[in-house]
mmCIF file of C-alpha atoms and ligand atoms in Angstrom:
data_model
loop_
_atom_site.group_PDB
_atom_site.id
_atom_site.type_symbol
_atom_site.label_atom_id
_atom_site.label_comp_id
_atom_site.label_asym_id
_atom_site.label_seq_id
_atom_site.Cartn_x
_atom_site.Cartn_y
_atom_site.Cartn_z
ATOM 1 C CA UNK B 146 0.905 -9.305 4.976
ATOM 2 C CA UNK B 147 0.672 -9.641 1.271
ATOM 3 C CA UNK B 148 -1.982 -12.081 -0.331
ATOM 4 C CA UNK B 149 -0.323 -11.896 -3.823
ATOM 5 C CA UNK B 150 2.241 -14.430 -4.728
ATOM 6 C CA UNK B 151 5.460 -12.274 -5.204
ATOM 7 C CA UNK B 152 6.747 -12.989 -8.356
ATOM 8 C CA UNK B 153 10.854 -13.343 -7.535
ATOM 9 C CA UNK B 154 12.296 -11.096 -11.018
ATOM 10 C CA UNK B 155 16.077 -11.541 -8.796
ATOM 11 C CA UNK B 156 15.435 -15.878 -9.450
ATOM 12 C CA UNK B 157 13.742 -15.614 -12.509
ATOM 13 C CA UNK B 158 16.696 -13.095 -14.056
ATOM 14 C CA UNK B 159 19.170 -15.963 -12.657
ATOM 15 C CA UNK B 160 17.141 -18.573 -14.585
ATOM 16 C CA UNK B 161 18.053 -16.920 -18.146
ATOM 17 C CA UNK B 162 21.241 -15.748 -17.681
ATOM 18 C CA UNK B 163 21.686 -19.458 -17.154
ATOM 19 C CA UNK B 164 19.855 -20.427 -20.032
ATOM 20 C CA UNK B 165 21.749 -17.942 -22.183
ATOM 21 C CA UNK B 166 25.217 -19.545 -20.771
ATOM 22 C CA UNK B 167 23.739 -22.767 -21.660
ATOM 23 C CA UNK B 168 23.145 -21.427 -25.165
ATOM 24 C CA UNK B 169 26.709 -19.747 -25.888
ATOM 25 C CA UNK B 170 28.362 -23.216 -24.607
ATOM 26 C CA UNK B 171 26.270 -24.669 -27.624
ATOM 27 C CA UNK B 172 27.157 -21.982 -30.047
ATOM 28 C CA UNK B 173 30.974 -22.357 -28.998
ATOM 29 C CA UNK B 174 30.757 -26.196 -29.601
ATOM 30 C CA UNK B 175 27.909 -26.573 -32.289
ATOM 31 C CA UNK B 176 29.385 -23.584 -34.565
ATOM 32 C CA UNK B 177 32.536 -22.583 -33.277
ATOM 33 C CA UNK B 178 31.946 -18.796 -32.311
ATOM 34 C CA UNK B 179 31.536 -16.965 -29.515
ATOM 35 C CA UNK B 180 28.876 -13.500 -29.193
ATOM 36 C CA UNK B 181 29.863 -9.954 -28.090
ATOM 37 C CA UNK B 182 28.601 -7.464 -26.753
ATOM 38 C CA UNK B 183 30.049 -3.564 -26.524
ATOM 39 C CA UNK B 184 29.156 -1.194 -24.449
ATOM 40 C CA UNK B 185 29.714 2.578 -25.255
ATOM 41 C CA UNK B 186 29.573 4.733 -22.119
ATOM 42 C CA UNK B 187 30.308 8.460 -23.048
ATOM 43 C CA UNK B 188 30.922 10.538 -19.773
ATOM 44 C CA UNK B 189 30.767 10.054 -16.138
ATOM 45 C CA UNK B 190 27.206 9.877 -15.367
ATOM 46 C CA UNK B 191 27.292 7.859 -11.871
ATOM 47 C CA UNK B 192 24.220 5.579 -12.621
ATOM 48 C CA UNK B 193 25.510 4.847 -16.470
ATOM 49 C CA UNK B 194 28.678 4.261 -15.075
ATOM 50 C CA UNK B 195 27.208 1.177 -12.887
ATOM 51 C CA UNK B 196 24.918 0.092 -15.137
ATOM 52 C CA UNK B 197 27.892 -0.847 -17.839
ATOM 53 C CA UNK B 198 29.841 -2.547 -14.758
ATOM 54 C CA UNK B 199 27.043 -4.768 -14.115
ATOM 55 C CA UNK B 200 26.587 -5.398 -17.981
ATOM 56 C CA UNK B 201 30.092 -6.097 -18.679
ATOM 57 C CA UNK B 202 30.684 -8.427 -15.858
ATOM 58 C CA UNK B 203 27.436 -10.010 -16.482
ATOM 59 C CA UNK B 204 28.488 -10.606 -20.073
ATOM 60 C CA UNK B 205 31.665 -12.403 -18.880
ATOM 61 C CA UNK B 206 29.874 -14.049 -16.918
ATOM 62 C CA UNK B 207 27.504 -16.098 -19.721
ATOM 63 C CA UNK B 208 31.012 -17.153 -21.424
ATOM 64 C CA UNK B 209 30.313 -14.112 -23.792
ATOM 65 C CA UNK B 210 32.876 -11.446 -24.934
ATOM 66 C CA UNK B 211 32.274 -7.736 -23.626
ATOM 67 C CA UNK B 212 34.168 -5.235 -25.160
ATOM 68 C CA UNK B 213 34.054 -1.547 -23.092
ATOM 69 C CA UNK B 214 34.429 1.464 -25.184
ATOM 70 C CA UNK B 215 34.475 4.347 -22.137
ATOM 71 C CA UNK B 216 34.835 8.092 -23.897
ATOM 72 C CA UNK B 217 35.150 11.917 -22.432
ATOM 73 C CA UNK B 218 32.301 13.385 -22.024
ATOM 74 C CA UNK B 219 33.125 16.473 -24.534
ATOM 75 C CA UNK B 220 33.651 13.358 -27.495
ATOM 76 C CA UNK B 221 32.280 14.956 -30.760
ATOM 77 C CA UNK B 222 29.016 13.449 -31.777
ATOM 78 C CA UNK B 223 31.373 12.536 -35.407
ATOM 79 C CA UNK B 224 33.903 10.688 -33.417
ATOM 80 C CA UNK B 225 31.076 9.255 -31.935
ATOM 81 C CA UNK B 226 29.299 7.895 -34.942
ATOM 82 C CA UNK B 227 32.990 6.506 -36.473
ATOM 83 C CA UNK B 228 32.544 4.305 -33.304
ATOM 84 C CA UNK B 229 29.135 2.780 -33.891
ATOM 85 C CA UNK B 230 30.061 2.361 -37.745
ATOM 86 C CA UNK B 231 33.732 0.904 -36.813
ATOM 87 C CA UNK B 232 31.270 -1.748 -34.468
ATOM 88 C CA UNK B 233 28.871 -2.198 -37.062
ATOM 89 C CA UNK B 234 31.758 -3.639 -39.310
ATOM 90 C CA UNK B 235 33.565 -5.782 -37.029
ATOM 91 C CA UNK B 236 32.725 -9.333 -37.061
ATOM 92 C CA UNK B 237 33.543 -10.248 -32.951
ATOM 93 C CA UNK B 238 31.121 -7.434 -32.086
ATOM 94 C CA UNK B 239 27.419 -9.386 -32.191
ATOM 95 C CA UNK B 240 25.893 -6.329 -30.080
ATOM 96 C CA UNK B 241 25.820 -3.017 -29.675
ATOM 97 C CA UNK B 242 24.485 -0.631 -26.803
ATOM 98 C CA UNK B 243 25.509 2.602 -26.552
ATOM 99 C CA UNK B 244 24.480 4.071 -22.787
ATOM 100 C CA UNK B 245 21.845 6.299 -22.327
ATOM 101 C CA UNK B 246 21.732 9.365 -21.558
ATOM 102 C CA UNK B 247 24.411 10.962 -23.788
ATOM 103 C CA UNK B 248 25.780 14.235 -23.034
ATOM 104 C CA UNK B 249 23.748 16.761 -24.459
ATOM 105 C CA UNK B 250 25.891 18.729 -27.686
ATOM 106 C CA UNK B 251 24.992 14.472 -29.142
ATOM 107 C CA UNK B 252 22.062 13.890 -30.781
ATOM 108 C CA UNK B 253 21.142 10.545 -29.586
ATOM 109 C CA UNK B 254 18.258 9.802 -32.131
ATOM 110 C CA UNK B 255 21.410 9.692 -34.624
ATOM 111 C CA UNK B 256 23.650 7.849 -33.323
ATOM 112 C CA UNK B 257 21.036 5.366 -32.172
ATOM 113 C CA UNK B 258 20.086 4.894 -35.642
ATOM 114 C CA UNK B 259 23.387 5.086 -37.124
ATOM 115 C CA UNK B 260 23.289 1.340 -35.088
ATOM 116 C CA UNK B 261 23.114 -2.076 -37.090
ATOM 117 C CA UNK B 262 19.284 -2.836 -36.528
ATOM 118 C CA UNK B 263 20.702 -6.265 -36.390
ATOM 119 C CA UNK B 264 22.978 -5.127 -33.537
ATOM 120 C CA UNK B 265 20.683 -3.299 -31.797
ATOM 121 C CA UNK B 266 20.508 -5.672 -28.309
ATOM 122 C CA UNK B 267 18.520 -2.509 -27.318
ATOM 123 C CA UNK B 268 15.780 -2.927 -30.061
ATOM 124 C CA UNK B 269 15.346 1.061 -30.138
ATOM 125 C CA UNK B 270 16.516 1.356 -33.623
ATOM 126 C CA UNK B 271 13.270 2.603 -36.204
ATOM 127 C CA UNK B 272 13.837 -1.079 -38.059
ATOM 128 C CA UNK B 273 13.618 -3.556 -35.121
ATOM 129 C CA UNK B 274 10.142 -1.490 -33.777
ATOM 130 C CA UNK B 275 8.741 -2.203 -37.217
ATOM 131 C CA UNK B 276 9.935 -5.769 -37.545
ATOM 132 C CA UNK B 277 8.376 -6.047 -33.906
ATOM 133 C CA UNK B 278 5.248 -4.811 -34.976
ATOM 134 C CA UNK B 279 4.755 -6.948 -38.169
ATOM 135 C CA UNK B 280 5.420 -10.040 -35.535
ATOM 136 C CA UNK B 281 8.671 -10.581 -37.554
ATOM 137 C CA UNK B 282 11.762 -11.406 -36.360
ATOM 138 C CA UNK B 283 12.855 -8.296 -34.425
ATOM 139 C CA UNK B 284 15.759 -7.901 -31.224
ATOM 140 C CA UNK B 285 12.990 -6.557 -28.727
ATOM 141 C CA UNK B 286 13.603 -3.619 -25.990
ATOM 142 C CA UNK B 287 14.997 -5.305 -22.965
ATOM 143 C CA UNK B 288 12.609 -4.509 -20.211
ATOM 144 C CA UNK B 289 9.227 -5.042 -21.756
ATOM 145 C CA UNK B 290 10.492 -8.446 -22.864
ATOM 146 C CA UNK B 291 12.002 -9.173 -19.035
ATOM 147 C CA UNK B 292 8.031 -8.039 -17.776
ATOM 148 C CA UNK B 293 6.593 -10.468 -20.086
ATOM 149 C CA UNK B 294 8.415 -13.267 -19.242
ATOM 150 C CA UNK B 295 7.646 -12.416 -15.733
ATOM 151 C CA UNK B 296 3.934 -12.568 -16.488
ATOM 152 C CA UNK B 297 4.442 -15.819 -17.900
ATOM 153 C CA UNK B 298 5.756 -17.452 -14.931
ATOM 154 C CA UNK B 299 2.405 -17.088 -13.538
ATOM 155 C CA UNK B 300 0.021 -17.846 -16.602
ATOM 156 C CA UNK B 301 1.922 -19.324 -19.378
ATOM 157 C CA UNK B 302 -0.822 -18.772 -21.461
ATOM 158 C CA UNK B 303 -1.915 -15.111 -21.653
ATOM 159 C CA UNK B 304 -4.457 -15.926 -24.580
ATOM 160 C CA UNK B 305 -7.496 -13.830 -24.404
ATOM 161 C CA UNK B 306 -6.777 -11.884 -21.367
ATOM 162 C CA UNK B 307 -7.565 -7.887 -21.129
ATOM 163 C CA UNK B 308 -4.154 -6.091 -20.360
ATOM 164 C CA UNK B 309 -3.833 -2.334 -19.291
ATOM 165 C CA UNK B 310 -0.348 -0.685 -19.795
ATOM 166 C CA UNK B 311 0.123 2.346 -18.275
ATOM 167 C CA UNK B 312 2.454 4.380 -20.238
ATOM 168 C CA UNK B 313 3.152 4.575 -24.045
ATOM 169 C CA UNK B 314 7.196 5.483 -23.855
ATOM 170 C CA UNK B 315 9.299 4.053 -26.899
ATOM 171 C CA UNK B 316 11.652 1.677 -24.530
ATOM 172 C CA UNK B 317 8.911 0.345 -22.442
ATOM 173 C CA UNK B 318 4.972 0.977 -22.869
ATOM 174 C CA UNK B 319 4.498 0.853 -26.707
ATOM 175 C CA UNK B 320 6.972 -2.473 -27.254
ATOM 176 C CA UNK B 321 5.068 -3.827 -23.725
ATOM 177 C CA UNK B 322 1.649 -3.178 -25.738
ATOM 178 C CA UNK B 323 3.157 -4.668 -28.938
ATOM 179 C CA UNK B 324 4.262 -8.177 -26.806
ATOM 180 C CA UNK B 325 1.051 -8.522 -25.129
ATOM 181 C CA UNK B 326 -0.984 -8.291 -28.039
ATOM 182 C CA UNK B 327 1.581 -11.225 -29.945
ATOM 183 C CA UNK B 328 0.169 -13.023 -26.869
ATOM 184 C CA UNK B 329 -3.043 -12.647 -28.260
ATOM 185 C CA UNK B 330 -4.067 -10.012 -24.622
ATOM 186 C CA UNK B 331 -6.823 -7.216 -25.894
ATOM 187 C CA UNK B 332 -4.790 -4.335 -25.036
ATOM 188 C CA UNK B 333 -5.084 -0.953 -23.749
ATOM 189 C CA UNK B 334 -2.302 1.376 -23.440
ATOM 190 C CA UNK B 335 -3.022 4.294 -20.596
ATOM 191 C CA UNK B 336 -1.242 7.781 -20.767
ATOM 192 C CA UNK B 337 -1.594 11.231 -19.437
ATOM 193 C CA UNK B 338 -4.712 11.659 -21.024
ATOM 194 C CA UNK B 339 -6.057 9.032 -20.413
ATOM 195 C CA UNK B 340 -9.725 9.134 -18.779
ATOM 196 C CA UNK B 341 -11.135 7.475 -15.295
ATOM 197 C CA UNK B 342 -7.332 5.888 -15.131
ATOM 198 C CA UNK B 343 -8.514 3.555 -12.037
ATOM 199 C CA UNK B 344 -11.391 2.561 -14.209
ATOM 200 C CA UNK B 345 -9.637 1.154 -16.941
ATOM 201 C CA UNK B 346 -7.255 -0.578 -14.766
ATOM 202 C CA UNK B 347 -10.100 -1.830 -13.003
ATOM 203 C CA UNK B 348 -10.616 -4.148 -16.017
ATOM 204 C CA UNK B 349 -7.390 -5.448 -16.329
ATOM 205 C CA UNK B 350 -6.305 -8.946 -15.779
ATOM 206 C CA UNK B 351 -2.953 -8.045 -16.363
ATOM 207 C CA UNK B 352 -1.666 -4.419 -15.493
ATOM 208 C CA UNK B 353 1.373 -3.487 -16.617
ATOM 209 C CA UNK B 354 2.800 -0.140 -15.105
ATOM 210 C CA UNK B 355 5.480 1.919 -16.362
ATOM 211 C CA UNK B 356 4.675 5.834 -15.444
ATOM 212 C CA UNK B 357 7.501 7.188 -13.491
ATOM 213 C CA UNK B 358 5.566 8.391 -10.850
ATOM 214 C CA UNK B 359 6.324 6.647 -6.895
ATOM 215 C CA UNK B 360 3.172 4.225 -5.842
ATOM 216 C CA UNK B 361 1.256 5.661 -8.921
ATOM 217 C CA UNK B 362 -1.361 2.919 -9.391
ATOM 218 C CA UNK B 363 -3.271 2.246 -6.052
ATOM 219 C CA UNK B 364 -4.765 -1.292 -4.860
ATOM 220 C CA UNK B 365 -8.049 -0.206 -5.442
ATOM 221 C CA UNK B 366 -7.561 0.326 -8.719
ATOM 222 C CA UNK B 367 -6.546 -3.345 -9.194
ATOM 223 C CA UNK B 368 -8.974 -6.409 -10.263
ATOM 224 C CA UNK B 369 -9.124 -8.996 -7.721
ATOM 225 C CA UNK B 370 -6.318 -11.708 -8.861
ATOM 226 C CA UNK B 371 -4.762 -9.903 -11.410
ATOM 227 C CA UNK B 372 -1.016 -9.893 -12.437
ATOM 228 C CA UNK B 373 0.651 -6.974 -11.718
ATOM 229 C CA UNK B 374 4.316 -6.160 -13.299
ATOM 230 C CA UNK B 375 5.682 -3.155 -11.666
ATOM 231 C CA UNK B 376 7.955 -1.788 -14.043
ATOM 232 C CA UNK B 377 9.071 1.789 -12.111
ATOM 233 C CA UNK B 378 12.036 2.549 -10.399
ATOM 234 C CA UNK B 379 11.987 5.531 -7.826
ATOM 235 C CA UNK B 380 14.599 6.323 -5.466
ATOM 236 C CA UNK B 381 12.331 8.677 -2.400
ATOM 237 C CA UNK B 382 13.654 9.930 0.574
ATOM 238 C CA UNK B 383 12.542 7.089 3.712
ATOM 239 C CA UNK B 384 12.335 9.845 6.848
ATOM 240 C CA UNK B 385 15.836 8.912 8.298
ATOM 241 C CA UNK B 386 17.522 10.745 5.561
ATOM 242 C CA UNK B 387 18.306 7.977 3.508
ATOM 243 C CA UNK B 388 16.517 6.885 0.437
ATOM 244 C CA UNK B 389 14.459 3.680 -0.866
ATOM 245 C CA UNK B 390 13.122 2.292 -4.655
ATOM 246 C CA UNK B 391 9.794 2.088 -4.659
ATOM 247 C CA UNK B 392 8.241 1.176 -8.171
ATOM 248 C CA UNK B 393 5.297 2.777 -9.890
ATOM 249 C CA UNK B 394 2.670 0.692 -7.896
ATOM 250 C CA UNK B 395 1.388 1.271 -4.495
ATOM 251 C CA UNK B 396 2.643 -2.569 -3.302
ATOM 252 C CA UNK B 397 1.112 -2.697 0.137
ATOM 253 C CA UNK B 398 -2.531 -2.073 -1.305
ATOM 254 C CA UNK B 399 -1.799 -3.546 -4.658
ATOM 255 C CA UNK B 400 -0.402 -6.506 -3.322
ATOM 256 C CA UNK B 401 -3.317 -7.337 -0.978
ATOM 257 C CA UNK B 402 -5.948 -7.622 -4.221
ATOM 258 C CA UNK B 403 -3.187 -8.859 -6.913
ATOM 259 C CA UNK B 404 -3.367 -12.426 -7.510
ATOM 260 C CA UNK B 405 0.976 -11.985 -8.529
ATOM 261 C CA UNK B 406 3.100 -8.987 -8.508
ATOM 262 C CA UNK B 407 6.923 -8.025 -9.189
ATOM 263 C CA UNK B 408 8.249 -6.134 -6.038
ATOM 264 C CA UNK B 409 10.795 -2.956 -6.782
ATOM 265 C CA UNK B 410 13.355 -3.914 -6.205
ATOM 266 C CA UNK B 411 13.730 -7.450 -7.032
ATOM 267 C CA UNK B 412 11.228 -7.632 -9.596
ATOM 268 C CA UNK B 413 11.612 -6.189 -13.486
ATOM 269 C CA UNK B 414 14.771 -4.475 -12.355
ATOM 270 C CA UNK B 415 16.965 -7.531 -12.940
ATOM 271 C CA UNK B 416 15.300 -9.317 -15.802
ATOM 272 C CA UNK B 417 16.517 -5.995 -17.987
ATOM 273 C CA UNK B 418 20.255 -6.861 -18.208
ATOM 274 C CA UNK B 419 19.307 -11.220 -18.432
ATOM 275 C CA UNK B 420 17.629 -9.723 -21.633
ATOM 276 C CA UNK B 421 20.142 -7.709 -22.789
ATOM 277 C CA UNK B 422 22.373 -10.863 -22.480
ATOM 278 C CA UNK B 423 19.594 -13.037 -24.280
ATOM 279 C CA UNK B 424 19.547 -10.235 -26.666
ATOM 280 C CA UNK B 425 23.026 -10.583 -27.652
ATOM 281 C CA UNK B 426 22.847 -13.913 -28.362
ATOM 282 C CA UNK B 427 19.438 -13.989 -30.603
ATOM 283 C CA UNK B 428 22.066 -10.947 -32.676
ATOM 284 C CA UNK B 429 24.803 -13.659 -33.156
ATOM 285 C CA UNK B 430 21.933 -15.888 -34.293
ATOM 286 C CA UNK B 431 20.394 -13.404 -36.683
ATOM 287 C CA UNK B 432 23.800 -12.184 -38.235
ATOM 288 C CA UNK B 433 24.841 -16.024 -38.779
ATOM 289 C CA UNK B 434 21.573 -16.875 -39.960
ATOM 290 C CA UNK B 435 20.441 -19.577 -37.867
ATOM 291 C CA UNK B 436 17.173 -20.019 -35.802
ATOM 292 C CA UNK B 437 16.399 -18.714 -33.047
ATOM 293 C CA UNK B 438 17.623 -20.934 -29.969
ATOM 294 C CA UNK B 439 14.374 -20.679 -27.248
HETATM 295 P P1 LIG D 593 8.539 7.962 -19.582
HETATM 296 O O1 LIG D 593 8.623 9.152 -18.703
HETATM 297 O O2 LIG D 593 9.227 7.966 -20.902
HETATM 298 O O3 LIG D 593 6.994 7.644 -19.850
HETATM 299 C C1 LIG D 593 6.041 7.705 -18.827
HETATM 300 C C2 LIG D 593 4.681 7.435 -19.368
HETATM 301 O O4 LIG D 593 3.758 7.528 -18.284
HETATM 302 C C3 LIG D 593 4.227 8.412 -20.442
HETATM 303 O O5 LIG D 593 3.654 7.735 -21.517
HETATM 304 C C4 LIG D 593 3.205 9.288 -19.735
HETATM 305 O O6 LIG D 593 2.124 9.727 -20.531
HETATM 306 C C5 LIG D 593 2.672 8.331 -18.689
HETATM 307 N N1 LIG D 593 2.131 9.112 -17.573
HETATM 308 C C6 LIG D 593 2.728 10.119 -16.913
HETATM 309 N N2 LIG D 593 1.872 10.616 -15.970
HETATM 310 C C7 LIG D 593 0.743 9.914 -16.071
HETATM 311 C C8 LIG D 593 -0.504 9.963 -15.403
HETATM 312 N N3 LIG D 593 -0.743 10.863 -14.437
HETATM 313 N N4 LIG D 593 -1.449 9.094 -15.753
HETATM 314 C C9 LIG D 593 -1.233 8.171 -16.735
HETATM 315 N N5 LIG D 593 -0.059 8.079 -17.414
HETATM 316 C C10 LIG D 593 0.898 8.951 -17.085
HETATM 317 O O7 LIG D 593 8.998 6.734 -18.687
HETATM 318 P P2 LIG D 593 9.637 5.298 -19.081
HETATM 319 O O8 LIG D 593 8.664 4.526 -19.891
HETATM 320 O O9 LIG D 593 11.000 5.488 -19.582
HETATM 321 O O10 LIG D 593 9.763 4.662 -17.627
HETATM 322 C C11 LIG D 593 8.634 4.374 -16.842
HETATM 323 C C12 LIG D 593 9.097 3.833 -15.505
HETATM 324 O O11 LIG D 593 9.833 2.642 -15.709
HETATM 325 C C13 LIG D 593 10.043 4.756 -14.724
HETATM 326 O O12 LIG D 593 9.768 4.590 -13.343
HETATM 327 C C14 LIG D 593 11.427 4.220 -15.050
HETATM 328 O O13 LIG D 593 12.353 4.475 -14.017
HETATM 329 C C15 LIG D 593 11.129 2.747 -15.140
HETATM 330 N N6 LIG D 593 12.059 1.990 -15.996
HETATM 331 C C16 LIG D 593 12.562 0.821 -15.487
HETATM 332 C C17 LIG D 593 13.408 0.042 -16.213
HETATM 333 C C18 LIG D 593 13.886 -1.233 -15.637
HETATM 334 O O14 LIG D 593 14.935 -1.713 -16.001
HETATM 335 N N7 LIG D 593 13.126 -1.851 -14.747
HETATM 336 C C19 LIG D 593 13.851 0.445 -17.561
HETATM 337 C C20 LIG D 593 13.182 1.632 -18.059
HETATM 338 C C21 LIG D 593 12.342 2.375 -17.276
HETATM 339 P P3 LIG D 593 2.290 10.780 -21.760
HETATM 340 O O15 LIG D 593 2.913 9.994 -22.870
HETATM 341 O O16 LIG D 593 0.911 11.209 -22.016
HETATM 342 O O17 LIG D 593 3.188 11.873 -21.241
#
C-alpha cells in the first residue's frame, strides 16, 4: 500500500488536451485560423512509428490540422533539409517535429536547427533554449513542461522550495532545471558525477528524476512528503517472459515516504504529447503575434 497520493499524469494529460481544444475553437472563431502541426517520420523505427500515430490522431483530435510527412529510410539528409525549409515557409504549417532518432548517414543537430525556432513545438532548437533561459518567451521541450505541470497539481505554488533533478540531458534535465528555477525552486541538477547522490536527494522537496536507469532513485533516498515526478521509461523483462515500464524511481519504496508521485506508466508519459499539442498552439500564437492564451 502506497502512502503517497498518486498523481494521475493519464487525467491530468486529458485535462489539457481539452483545454487546448477549447483554445483552437477560440482561435477558429476569434481569428479565423486553424494551427498545424507536421510530423516528419524518416524510416521504420517501430516505436517512432507509434509515437507519430498517437500524435497525429491526437492532433485531429484538438480540431487541429496534422499533416504526416513519412520518408525511406535511405532519404538524403539534403532532401531532408528541402523538407524542413519547404515547412518553414508554408503558412498552414504552425509546427514542426521531425521524429527522433533519424537514421544515422543524417546529422540530426542540422536538420534540427535548420527548424523555424518559432516552429519548433519541440523547443530543441539553440534559439528557443536561450529564449527559455532569459525567461523570455520561448516554445519549451515537451516533457519537462508536462512534469511541471504535474508538480503543480499538488503545490501550485513551488516558491522557495529546494528541487533536485537528476539528470542534465538537453530534452529533459537542463530545460526541467531551467522551469523550476522560473518557479523561483533553488535548484540542483544531479549527474554521473555527482557526489553522495542519495544525499542530495535527501534534501529535496521536489525530486525530479530523469536518468534512464530502471528504479534508479530508492525510497530512502526520498524526504518525507516530497513530490516526486518520475520521468523514466524502462521496458524490463517481468519473469514470465513478458516485459513491464517501470520508470526511473523505485515506486514501492519511494511511494511509501513521497508525499505525491507520477506512476510509469500513467504518469509523465502522457502529459508529453498534451504538450506537444499545447505547443502547437502557443506557435500559431507566436507567428500571429498575439498573447499567449493560458
Ligand atoms: P539521457 O541518457 O540523455 O540522460 C541521462 C542523464 O542521467 C545524464 O545526464 C546522466 O549523467 C544521468 N545519469 C546517468 N547515470 C547516472 C547515475 N548513476 N547517477 C546520476 N546521474 C546519472 O536520458 P534522457 O534525459 O533522454 O531520459 C531520461 C529518462 O527519461 C529515460 O528513462 C527516458 O526514457 C525518459 N524519457 C521520458 C520521456 C517521456 O515522455 N516521459 C521523454 C524523454 C525521456 P551524465 O550527463 O553525467 O552522463
Amino acid at each position: 500500500m502506497s502512502d503517497a497520493k498518486i498523481i494521475d499524469g493519464k487525467a491530468i494529460a486529458a485535462d489539457v488536451r481539452a483545454g487546448v481544444a477549447k483554445d483552437v475553437a477560440r482561435l477558429k472563431a476569434e481569428h479565423g485560423f486553424v494551427p498545424g502541426l507536421a510530423v516528419v517520420l524518416v524510416g521504420e523505427d517501430p516505436a517512432s512509428k507509434v509515437y507519430v500515430k498517437n500524435k497525429a490522431a491526437q492532433t485531429v483530435e484538438t480540431g487541429m490540422l496534422s499533416f504526416e510527412h513519412k520518408l525511406p529510410a535511405e532519404t538524403a539528409e539534403a532532401d531532408l533539409l528541402a523538407l524542413v525549409d519547404k515547412l518553414n515557409k508554408d503558412p498552414a504549417v504552425n509546427g514542426i517535429l521531425v521524429q527522433l532518432p533519424l537514421p544515422k548517414h543524417i546529422n540530426s543537430e542540422k536538420v534540427l536547427n535548420a527548424i523555424d525556432p518559432d516552429k519548433d513545438v519541440d523547443g530543441f532548437h539553440p534559439v528557443n533554449v536561450g529564449r527559455l533561459w532569459i525567461g523570455a518567451r520561448s516554445l519549451v521541450p515537451c516533457t519537462p513542461t508536462g512534469s511541471l505541470i504535474l508538480a503543480k497539481t499538488v503545490q501550485e505554488n513551488l516558491s522557495g522550495l529546494d528541487a533536485v533533478v537528476v539528470g542534465r540531458s538537453n530534452i529533459v534535465g537542463k530545460p526541467m532545471a531551467s522551469l523550476l528555477l522560473a518557479q523561483s525552486c533553488t535548484v540542483t541538477v544531479c549527474h554521473s558525477r555527482t557526489k553522495d547522490l542519495p544525499g542530495v536527494v535527501r534534501r529535496a522537496d521536489l525530486v525530479v528524476a530523469a536518468v534512464g536507469i530502471p528504479e534508479f532513485v530508492k525510497g530512502d533516498w526520498i524526504k518525507p512528503g516530497a513530490i516526486v515526478i518520475d520521468v523514466g521509461i524502462n521496458r524490463v523483462p517481468k519473469g514470465d517472459g513478458k516485459t513491464k515500464l517501470v520508470g526511473d524511481c523505485d515506486y514501492e519504496s519511494c511511494a511509501k515516504v513521497a508525499g505525491a508521485i507520477t506512476p510509469v506508466p500513467g504518469g509523465v508519459g502522457p502529459m508529453t504529447i498534451a504538450c506537444l499539442l499545447k505547443n502547437t498552439v502557443e506557435a500559431a500564437l507566436i507567428q500571429k503575434g498575439l498573447p499567449a492564451l493560458s
